Coordinates of N, CA and C in Angstrom, one line a residue:
X39 N 1.4 8.8 -28.3 CA 1.4 9.6 -27.0 C 1.0 8.1 -25.9
X40 N 1.8 8.4 -24.9 CA 1.7 7.2 -23.8 C 1.7 7.8 -22.4
X41 N 0.7 7.6 -21.9 CA 0.6 8.3 -20.3 C 0.4 7.2 -19.5
X42 N 1.4 7.1 -18.8 CA 1.4 6.0 -17.5 C 1.3 6.3 -16.1
X43 N 0.9 5.7 -15.4 CA 1.1 5.8 -13.9 C 1.8 4.5 -13.3
X44 N 2.7 4.6 -12.5 CA 3.3 3.5 -11.6 C 2.9 3.6 -10.1
X45 N 2.5 2.4 -10.1 CA 2.1 2.4 -8.4 C 2.8 1.1 -7.7
X46 N 2.7 1.2 -6.4 CA 3.7 0.2 -5.6 C 4.0 0.8 -4.2
X47 N 4.2 0.0 -3.6 CA 4.5 0.5 -2.3 C 6.0 1.0 -2.2
X48 N 6.4 1.5 -1.2 CA 7.8 2.3 -0.9 C 8.7 1.0 -1.0
X49 N 9.8 0.9 -1.8 CA 10.7 -0.4 -2.0 C 10.3 -1.4 -2.9
X50 N 9.2 -1.1 -3.7 CA 8.7 -2.1 -4.8 C 9.8 -2.1 -6.0
X51 N 10.2 -0.8 -6.2 CA 11.4 -1.0 -7.5 C 10.7 -0.1 -8.4
X52 N 10.0 1.0 -8.1 CA 9.2 1.9 -8.9 C 10.5 2.8 -9.9
X53 N 11.2 3.5 -9.0 CA 12.3 4.2 -9.4 C 13.1 3.7 -10.5
X54 N 13.5 2.5 -10.2 CA 14.3 1.6 -11.1 C 13.5 1.5 -12.5
X55 N 12.4 0.8 -12.2 CA 11.6 0.6 -13.4 C 11.4 1.8 -14.4
X56 N 11.2 3.0 -13.5 CA 10.6 4.4 -14.2 C 11.9 4.5 -15.1
X57 N 13.1 4.8 -14.4 CA 14.1 5.4 -15.3 C 14.2 4.4 -16.9
X58 N 14.0 3.0 -16.7 CA 14.2 2.1 -17.7 C 13.1 2.4 -18.8
X59 N 11.8 2.7 -18.0 CA 10.7 2.9 -19.3 C 10.8 4.5 -19.8
X60 N 11.4 5.5 -19.2 CA 11.7 6.5 -19.4 C 12.6 6.5 -20.8
X61 N 13.8 5.8 -20.7 CA 14.6 5.5 -21.8 C 14.1 4.7 -22.9
X62 N 13.0 3.6 -22.6 CA 12.8 2.9 -23.5 C 11.6 3.6 -24.5
X63 N 10.8 4.5 -24.0 CA 9.5 5.1 -24.7 C 9.9 6.7 -24.6
X64 N 11.0 7.2 -24.2 CA 11.4 8.6 -24.4 C 10.2 9.3 -23.9
X65 N 9.8 9.2 -22.6 CA 8.9 10.2 -22.0 C 9.5 10.6 -20.7
X66 N 8.9 11.9 -20.3 CA 9.6 12.0 -19.0 C 9.0 11.4 -17.9
X67 N 10.0 11.1 -16.9 CA 9.7 10.5 -15.7 C 9.3 11.6 -14.6
X68 N 8.3 11.6 -14.0 CA 7.7 12.7 -13.4 C 7.6 12.1 -11.6
X69 N 8.6 12.2 -11.0 CA 8.7 11.6 -9.6 C 8.5 12.7 -8.4
X70 N 7.2 12.7 -7.8 CA 7.0 13.8 -6.8 C 8.0 13.6 -5.7
X71 N 8.3 12.7 -5.6 CA 9.4 12.3 -4.5 C 10.6 12.9 -4.6
X72 N 10.9 12.9 -6.1 CA 12.3 13.7 -6.4 C 12.2 15.1 -6.4
X73 N 10.9 15.5 -6.8 CA 10.8 17.0 -6.7 C 10.8 17.6 -5.4
X74 N 10.4 16.7 -4.2 CA 10.2 17.2 -3.0 C 11.9 17.1 -2.3
X75 N 12.5 15.8 -2.6 CA 13.7 15.9 -2.2 C 14.8 17.1 -2.8
X76 N 14.6 17.4 -4.0 CA 15.4 18.4 -4.5 C 15.1 19.7 -3.7
X77 N 13.6 19.9 -3.5 CA 13.3 21.2 -2.5 C 13.7 21.2 -1.2
X78 N 13.8 19.8 -0.6 CA 14.5 19.9 0.7 C 16.0 20.3 0.6
X79 N 16.7 19.5 -0.2 CA 18.3 19.8 -0.6 C 18.5 21.2 -0.8
X80 N 17.5 22.1 -1.3 CA 17.6 23.4 -1.7 C 17.3 24.3 -0.4
X81 N 16.5 23.7 0.2 CA 15.9 24.3 1.8 C 14.8 25.1 1.2
X82 N 13.8 25.1 0.3 CA 12.9 25.8 0.1 C 11.7 25.7 1.1
X83 N 10.7 26.8 0.9 CA 9.4 26.4 1.8 C 8.7 25.2 1.6
X84 N 8.7 24.9 0.3 CA 8.0 23.4 0.0 C 8.9 22.6 0.5
X85 N 10.0 22.4 0.5 CA 11.1 21.5 1.0 C 11.1 21.5 2.6
X86 N 10.9 22.3 3.1 CA 10.8 22.3 4.8 C 9.2 21.8 5.0
X87 N 8.3 22.0 4.7 CA 7.0 21.5 4.8 C 6.8 20.1 4.4
X88 N 7.6 19.6 3.3 CA 7.6 18.2 2.8 C 8.4 17.4 3.9
X89 N 9.4 17.9 4.3 CA 10.4 17.1 5.3 C 9.7 16.9 6.5
X90 N 8.9 17.7 7.2 CA 8.2 17.4 8.2 C 7.6 16.1 8.2
X91 N 6.8 15.7 6.9 CA 6.0 14.6 6.9 C 6.9 13.3 6.6
X92 N 7.8 13.6 5.7 CA 8.7 12.6 5.0 C 9.3 11.9 6.0
X93 N 9.9 12.8 7.1 CA 10.9 12.1 8.0 C 10.0 11.3 8.8
X94 N 8.6 11.4 9.1 CA 7.9 10.7 9.8 C 7.4 9.4 9.0
X95 N 7.4 9.3 7.7 CA 7.0 8.3 6.9 C 5.7 8.4 6.5
X96 N 5.1 9.9 6.7 CA 3.7 10.2 6.3 C 3.6 10.8 4.8
X97 N 2.6 10.7 4.2 CA 2.5 11.5 2.9 C 2.3 12.8 3.1
X98 N 2.8 13.7 2.1 CA 2.6 14.9 2.1 C 1.2 15.5 1.8
X99 N 0.5 16.3 2.4 CA -0.8 16.6 2.1 C -1.2 16.6 0.5
X100 N -2.6 16.3 0.3 CA -3.0 16.4 -1.0 C -2.7 17.5 -1.7
X101 N -3.1 18.9 -1.0 CA -3.3 20.1 -1.6 C -1.9 20.3 -2.3
X102 N -0.9 19.9 -1.6 CA 0.6 20.4 -1.8 C 1.1 19.3 -3.1
X103 N 0.7 18.3 -2.9 CA 1.1 17.3 -4.0 C 0.5 17.8 -5.4
X104 N -0.8 17.8 -5.1 CA -1.5 17.8 -6.5 C -1.2 19.2 -7.4
X105 N -0.8 20.3 -6.6 CA -0.6 21.4 -7.2 C 0.9 21.4 -8.0
X106 N 1.8 20.7 -7.3 CA 3.2 20.3 -8.0 C 3.0 19.5 -9.2
X107 N 2.0 18.3 -9.2 CA 2.0 17.4 -10.1 C 1.2 18.0 -11.5
X108 N 0.3 18.7 -10.9 CA -0.6 19.2 -12.2 C 0.3 20.3 -13.1
X109 N 0.9 21.0 -12.1 CA 1.9 22.1 -12.9 C 3.1 21.6 -13.7
X110 N 3.4 20.5 -13.3 CA 4.4 19.6 -14.2 C 3.8 19.0 -15.2
X111 N 2.8 18.4 -15.3 CA 2.3 18.0 -16.3 C 1.8 19.0 -17.4
X112 N 1.5 20.2 -16.9 CA 1.5 21.3 -17.8 C 2.6 21.9 -18.7
X113 N 3.7 21.2 -18.5 CA 5.0 21.7 -19.0 C 5.1 21.0 -20.5
X114 N 5.9 21.6 -21.3 CA 6.0 21.6 -22.8 C 6.3 20.0 -23.2
X115 N 7.2 19.3 -22.2 CA 7.8 18.0 -22.7 C 6.9 17.0 -22.6
X116 N 5.7 17.2 -21.8 CA 4.8 16.2 -21.3 C 3.5 16.0 -22.6
X117 N 3.9 16.8 -23.6 CA 2.9 16.8 -24.5 C 2.9 15.6 -25.2
X118 N 3.9 14.7 -25.5 CA 3.9 13.5 -26.1 C 3.9 12.2 -25.1
X119 N 3.5 12.5 -23.9 CA 3.2 11.3 -23.1 C 4.2 11.7 -21.7
X120 N 4.1 10.8 -20.5 CA 4.6 11.0 -19.5 C 4.5 9.8 -18.6
X121 N 5.2 9.5 -17.8 CA 5.3 8.7 -16.6 C 5.3 9.1 -15.2
X122 N 4.0 9.0 -14.5 CA 3.9 9.3 -13.1 C 4.2 8.3 -12.1
X123 N 5.2 8.9 -11.3 CA 5.6 8.1 -10.4 C 5.7 8.5 -8.7
X124 N 4.5 8.3 -8.1 CA 4.4 8.7 -6.8 C 3.3 9.8 -6.8
X125 N 2.6 9.9 -7.9 CA 1.2 10.4 -8.0 C 0.5 9.9 -9.1
X126 N -1.1 9.8 -8.8 CA -1.8 10.0 -7.4 C -1.4 8.9 -6.5
X127 N -1.6 9.3 -5.2 CA -1.3 8.3 -4.2 C -2.3 8.2 -3.4
X128 N -3.5 9.0 -3.6 CA -5.0 8.8 -2.8 C -6.1 9.0 -3.7
X129 N -7.4 8.6 -3.8 CA -8.2 8.6 -4.5 C -8.6 10.0 -4.8
X130 N -8.6 10.8 -3.9 CA -8.7 12.4 -4.0 C -7.9 12.8 -4.9
X131 N -6.5 12.6 -5.0 CA -5.5 13.2 -6.1 C -6.0 12.5 -7.4
X132 N -6.3 11.0 -7.5 CA -6.8 10.5 -8.8 C -7.8 11.3 -9.1
X133 N -8.8 11.6 -8.5 CA -10.1 12.4 -8.9 C -9.5 13.6 -9.6
X134 N -8.7 14.6 -8.8 CA -8.0 15.9 -9.5 C -7.4 15.5 -10.6
X135 N -6.6 14.5 -10.7 CA -6.2 14.2 -12.0 C -7.0 14.2 -13.4
X136 N -8.0 13.2 -13.0 CA -9.1 12.9 -13.8 C -9.8 14.4 -14.4
X137 N -9.9 15.1 -13.5 CA -10.5 16.6 -13.9 C -9.5 17.3 -14.6
X138 N -8.2 17.4 -14.4 CA -7.1 17.8 -15.5 C -7.4 17.1 -16.8
X139 N -7.7 15.9 -16.8 CA -7.8 15.7 -18.5 C -9.0 15.9 -18.9
X140 N -9.9 16.2 -18.0 CA -11.3 16.4 -18.6 C -10.9 17.9 -19.2
X141 N -10.3 18.8 -18.4 CA -9.9 19.9 -19.1 C -9.0 20.0 -20.3
X142 N -8.1 18.9 -20.6 CA -6.9 19.0 -21.4 C -7.3 18.0 -22.5
X143 N -8.5 17.1 -22.3 CA -8.7 16.0 -23.3 C -7.8 14.9 -23.5
X144 N -7.0 14.9 -22.4 CA -5.8 13.6 -22.3 C -6.6 12.5 -21.4
X145 N -5.8 11.3 -21.2 CA -6.1 10.2 -20.4 C -5.1 9.2 -19.8
X146 N -5.2 8.5 -18.8 CA -4.2 7.5 -18.7 C -4.5 6.3 -19.4
X147 N -3.4 5.8 -20.1 CA -3.4 4.9 -21.1 C -3.4 3.5 -20.2
X148 N -2.4 3.5 -19.1 CA -2.2 2.1 -18.6 C -1.6 2.8 -17.0
X149 N -2.0 1.8 -15.9 CA -1.7 2.1 -14.5 C -0.8 0.7 -14.1
X150 N 0.2 0.9 -13.6 CA 1.2 -0.4 -13.7 C 1.4 -0.3 -12.1
X151 N 0.8 -1.7 -11.5 CA 0.8 -1.8 -10.0 C 1.9 -2.9 -9.8
X152 N 3.1 -2.3 -9.2 CA 4.2 -3.7 -8.9 C 3.8 -3.8 -7.6
X153 N 3.7 -5.2 -7.4 CA 3.2 -5.9 -6.1 C 4.6 -6.6 -5.3
X154 N 4.5 -6.1 -4.2 CA 5.6 -7.0 -3.1 C 5.2 -6.7 -1.8
X155 N 5.6 -8.1 -1.2 CA 5.0 -8.3 0.2 C 6.2 -7.4 1.4
X156 N 5.5 -7.0 2.5 CA 6.0 -6.4 3.4 C 7.3 -6.7 3.9
X157 N 7.6 -8.0 4.1 CA 8.9 -8.3 4.6 C 10.0 -8.3 3.8
X158 N 9.5 -8.1 2.4 CA 10.7 -8.0 1.4 C 10.9 -6.7 1.3
X159 N 10.0 -5.8 1.4 CA 10.1 -4.5 1.3 C 10.7 -3.7 2.5
X160 N 10.7 -4.2 3.6 CA 11.3 -3.7 4.9 C 12.8 -4.1 4.5
X161 N 13.0 -5.3 4.2 CA 14.3 -5.9 4.0 C 15.2 -4.7 2.9
X162 N 14.5 -4.7 2.0 CA 14.9 -3.8 0.8 C 15.3 -2.3 1.1
X163 N 14.1 -1.7 1.8 CA 14.4 -0.3 2.4 C 15.2 0.0 3.4
X164 N 15.2 -0.9 4.7 CA 16.3 -0.7 5.6 C 17.7 -0.9 5.3
X165 N 17.9 -1.6 4.2 CA 19.4 -1.7 3.8 C 19.8 -0.7 2.8
X166 N 19.1 0.0 2.1 CA 19.3 1.3 1.2 C 20.1 2.2 1.6
X167 N 21.4 2.4 0.8 CA 22.2 3.7 1.0 C 22.1 4.4 -0.1
X168 N 22.6 5.8 0.1 CA 22.2 6.9 -0.9 C 23.6 7.5 -0.8
X169 N 24.2 8.0 -1.8 CA 25.3 8.6 -2.2 C 24.7 10.2 -1.9
X170 N 25.6 10.8 -0.9 CA 25.4 12.5 -0.6 C 25.5 13.3 -1.7
X171 N 26.6 12.8 -2.5 CA 26.9 13.7 -3.7 C 26.1 13.5 -4.9
X172 N 26.0 12.1 -5.4 CA 25.3 12.2 -6.8 C 24.0 11.3 -6.6
X173 N 23.8 11.1 -5.6 CA 22.3 10.2 -5.6 C 22.6 8.9 -6.0
X174 N 23.5 8.2 -6.1 CA 23.3 7.0 -6.6 C 23.1 5.9 -5.5
X175 N 22.5 5.0 -5.7 CA 21.7 4.0 -4.5 C 22.1 2.7 -4.6
X176 N 22.5 2.1 -3.3 CA 23.2 1.0 -3.2 C 22.3 0.1 -1.9
X177 N 22.6 -1.3 -1.7 CA 21.9 -1.9 -0.8 C 23.1 -2.5 0.0
X178 N 22.9 -2.7 1.5 CA 24.1 -3.2 2.1 C 24.3 -4.6 1.9
X179 N 23.2 -5.5 1.3 CA 23.3 -6.9 1.2 C 23.1 -7.3 -0.4
X180 N 22.2 -6.5 -0.8 CA 21.7 -6.7 -2.3 C 22.8 -6.2 -3.1
X181 N 23.3 -4.9 -3.1 CA 24.0 -4.4 -4.1 C 24.9 -3.3 -3.4
X182 N 25.9 -3.8 -2.8 CA 26.8 -2.9 -1.7 C 27.8 -2.4 -2.6
X183 N 28.4 -1.2 -1.9 CA 29.6 -0.5 -2.7 C 30.9 -1.4 -2.6
X184 N 31.8 -1.1 -3.3 CA 32.9 -1.7 -3.3 C 33.5 -1.5 -2.1
X185 N 33.6 -0.3 -1.5 CA 34.2 0.3 -0.2 C 33.0 0.5 0.7
X186 N 33.0 0.0 1.7 CA 31.9 0.3 2.6 C 31.9 1.8 3.1
X187 N 30.6 2.6 2.8 CA 30.2 3.7 3.1 C 30.9 4.7 1.9
X188 N 31.5 4.3 0.8 CA 31.8 5.2 -0.1 C 31.4 4.7 -1.5
X189 N 30.8 6.0 -2.1 CA 30.2 5.4 -3.7 C 31.2 5.1 -4.6
X190 N 30.6 4.0 -5.2 CA 31.5 3.5 -6.6 C 31.7 4.7 -7.7
X191 N 30.5 5.5 -7.7 CA 30.5 6.4 -9.0 C 31.2 7.6 -8.8
X192 N 31.3 8.4 -7.6 CA 32.1 9.7 -7.3 C 32.8 9.7 -6.3
X193 N 32.9 8.5 -5.6 CA 33.7 8.6 -4.2 C 33.1 9.3 -3.1
X194 N 31.7 9.9 -3.1 CA 30.7 10.6 -2.1 C 30.5 9.6 -1.0
X195 N 30.2 10.2 0.1 CA 29.6 9.5 1.4 C 28.4 9.0 1.2
X196 N 28.0 7.5 1.7 CA 26.6 6.8 1.5 C 26.2 7.1 2.9
X197 N 24.7 7.1 2.9 CA 24.1 7.4 4.0 C 22.6 6.8 4.0
X198 N 21.9 6.6 5.3 CA 20.9 5.7 5.0 C 19.9 7.2 5.3
X199 N 18.7 6.9 4.4 CA 17.9 8.3 4.4 C 17.0 8.2 5.9
X200 N 16.5 9.3 6.1 CA 15.8 9.1 7.5 C 14.5 8.6 7.4
X201 N 14.0 8.4 6.0 CA 12.8 7.7 5.9 C 13.0 6.3 5.4
X202 N 14.2 5.8 5.9 CA 14.6 4.3 5.2 C 15.0 3.8 6.8
X203 N 14.6 4.0 7.8 CA 14.9 3.4 9.0 C 13.9 2.0 9.1
X204 N 14.0 1.1 9.7 CA 13.1 0.0 9.9 C 11.7 0.6 10.4
X205 N 11.8 1.3 11.4 CA 10.4 1.9 12.1 C 9.6 2.7 10.9
X206 N 10.5 3.8 10.3 CA 9.8 4.6 9.6 C 9.4 3.6 8.4
X207 N 10.1 2.9 7.7 CA 9.7 1.9 6.5 C 8.3 1.1 7.0
X208 N 8.4 0.6 8.1 CA 7.0 0.1 8.3 C 5.7 0.9 8.3
X209 N 6.3 2.1 9.0 CA 5.0 3.0 8.9 C 4.5 3.4 7.5
X210 N 5.9 3.6 6.7 CA 5.5 4.3 5.2 C 4.5 3.0 4.7
X211 N 4.8 1.8 4.9 CA 4.0 0.7 4.1 C 2.7 0.7 4.9
X212 N 2.7 0.8 6.2 CA 1.1 0.8 6.8 C 0.4 2.1 6.3
X213 N 1.0 3.2 5.8 CA 0.2 4.5 5.4 C -0.1 4.3 3.7
X214 N 0.8 3.4 3.1 CA 0.6 3.3 1.7 C -0.6 2.4 1.8
X215 N -0.7 1.1 2.7 CA -1.7 0.3 2.7 C -3.2 1.1 2.8
X216 N -3.1 1.9 3.8 CA -4.3 2.8 4.2 C -4.7 3.8 3.0
X217 N -3.9 4.5 2.6 CA -4.3 5.5 1.8 C -4.2 5.4 0.1
X218 N -3.1 4.7 -0.2 CA -2.9 4.5 -1.5 C -3.4 3.0 -2.2
X219 N -3.3 2.0 -1.2 CA -4.1 0.9 -1.9 C -5.5 0.9 -2.5
X220 N -6.2 1.7 -2.1 CA -7.7 1.9 -2.5 C -7.7 2.5 -4.0
X221 N -6.5 3.0 -4.6 CA -6.2 3.4 -5.9 C -6.3 2.3 -6.6
X222 N -5.8 1.0 -6.2 CA -5.9 -0.2 -6.9 C -7.4 -0.3 -7.5
X223 N -8.2 -0.4 -6.5 CA -9.6 -0.7 -6.9 C -10.2 0.4 -7.7
X224 N -9.8 1.6 -7.4 CA -10.3 2.8 -8.3 C -10.2 2.6 -9.6
X225 N -8.6 2.0 -10.2 CA -8.3 2.1 -11.5 C -8.9 0.6 -11.9
X226 N -9.0 -0.3 -11.2 CA -9.8 -1.5 -11.5 C -11.1 -1.3 -12.0
X227 N -12.0 -0.4 -11.6 CA -13.1 -0.2 -11.9 C -13.2 0.5 -13.3
X228 N -11.8 1.2 -13.5 CA -11.7 1.8 -14.9 C -11.3 0.7 -16.0
X229 N -10.9 -0.1 -15.6 CA -10.4 -1.4 -16.1 C -8.9 -0.9 -17.1
X230 N -8.1 0.0 -16.5 CA -6.8 0.1 -17.1 C -5.5 0.0 -16.3
X231 N -5.6 -1.0 -15.5 CA -4.3 -1.5 -14.4 C -4.1 -2.8 -14.8
X232 N -3.0 -2.9 -14.6 CA -2.2 -4.3 -14.7 C -1.5 -4.6 -13.2
X233 N -1.3 -6.0 -12.7 CA -0.6 -6.0 -11.8 C 0.6 -6.8 -11.9
X234 N 1.9 -6.4 -11.6 CA 3.3 -6.8 -12.0 C 3.9 -7.4 -10.7
X235 N 4.3 -8.9 -10.6 CA 5.0 -9.4 -9.4 C 6.3 -8.7 -9.4
X236 N 6.5 -8.1 -8.3 CA 7.8 -7.3 -8.1 C 8.9 -7.9 -7.5
X237 N 8.8 -9.2 -7.4 CA 9.8 -9.9 -6.7 C 10.7 -10.9 -7.9
X238 N 10.4 -10.9 -9.2 CA 10.8 -11.9 -10.2 C 12.2 -11.5 -10.6
X239 N 12.9 -10.2 -10.2 CA 14.3 -9.8 -10.8 C 13.8 -8.5 -11.5
X240 N 14.9 -7.6 -11.4 CA 14.7 -6.4 -12.2 C 14.6 -6.5 -13.6
X241 N 15.0 -7.4 -14.6 CA 14.9 -7.2 -15.8 C 13.6 -8.3 -16.1
X242 N 13.2 -9.2 -15.5 CA 12.0 -9.9 -15.6 C 10.6 -8.7 -15.3
X243 N 10.8 -8.1 -14.2 CA 9.7 -7.1 -14.1 C 9.5 -6.2 -15.1
X244 N 10.9 -5.8 -15.5 CA 10.6 -4.8 -16.8 C 10.4 -5.6 -17.8
X245 N 10.4 -6.7 -18.1 CA 10.0 -7.5 -19.4 C 8.5 -7.7 -19.2
X246 N 8.1 -7.7 -18.1 CA 6.4 -8.1 -17.9 C 5.6 -6.6 -18.1
X247 N 6.4 -5.5 -17.5 CA 5.9 -4.2 -17.8 C 5.5 -4.0 -19.3
X248 N 6.8 -4.0 -19.9 CA 6.8 -3.5 -21.3 C 5.8 -4.7 -22.3
X249 N 5.6 -5.6 -22.0 CA 4.6 -6.5 -22.5 C 3.1 -6.1 -22.4
X250 N 2.9 -5.3 -21.0 CA 1.5 -5.2 -21.0 C 1.6 -3.8 -21.2
X251 N 2.3 -3.0 -21.5 CA 2.0 -1.7 -22.3 C 1.9 -1.9 -23.9
X252 N 2.5 -3.1 -24.4 CA 2.4 -3.1 -25.9 C 1.7 -4.3 -26.2
X253 N 0.8 -4.8 -25.2 CA -0.3 -5.7 -25.6 C -1.6 -5.2 -26.2

């Protein structure tokens, strides 16, 4: 069993690394952001509530996130391990996660903190474009589509997410620093966190992460 948490500010590359880790270790990737976006697309009450906060670059309230995350961890496919991405985001959420493990007898094996500076994060996120149809991700300078505004995979229309504008991105990073960064200290006290330089390139970052897991 391998229970992992992936930390890092918006744009640090958590989603990309999570997919690779999921495939390598054959564990489910649990992204609260993906769960929220799915509900937003489907127009559910949860989606409407989450969208109000996400459009402003603010965090969805703890009680909403905790309920969703714990419910997901109770599903059968998490019995052999999991990768949490986007949860916990606050110390309160981390405490609730610890209480969940007290009840179930589990634990977090490793917390992976991907570190990237603010200027690079703004550059990455404000240039991101996403396909409306299949969700494929591009970057206007780093990884552009072959035809401007058109997805290489399915021919769908590319768009900029409302939470990827430069102003909203800066706010998201500020919110992260205020509310999520204390988690680093929280897990440092527990002694189960590693810090990974997120600017060395996708494959190098992945290699550094897997070395830490298997150390």
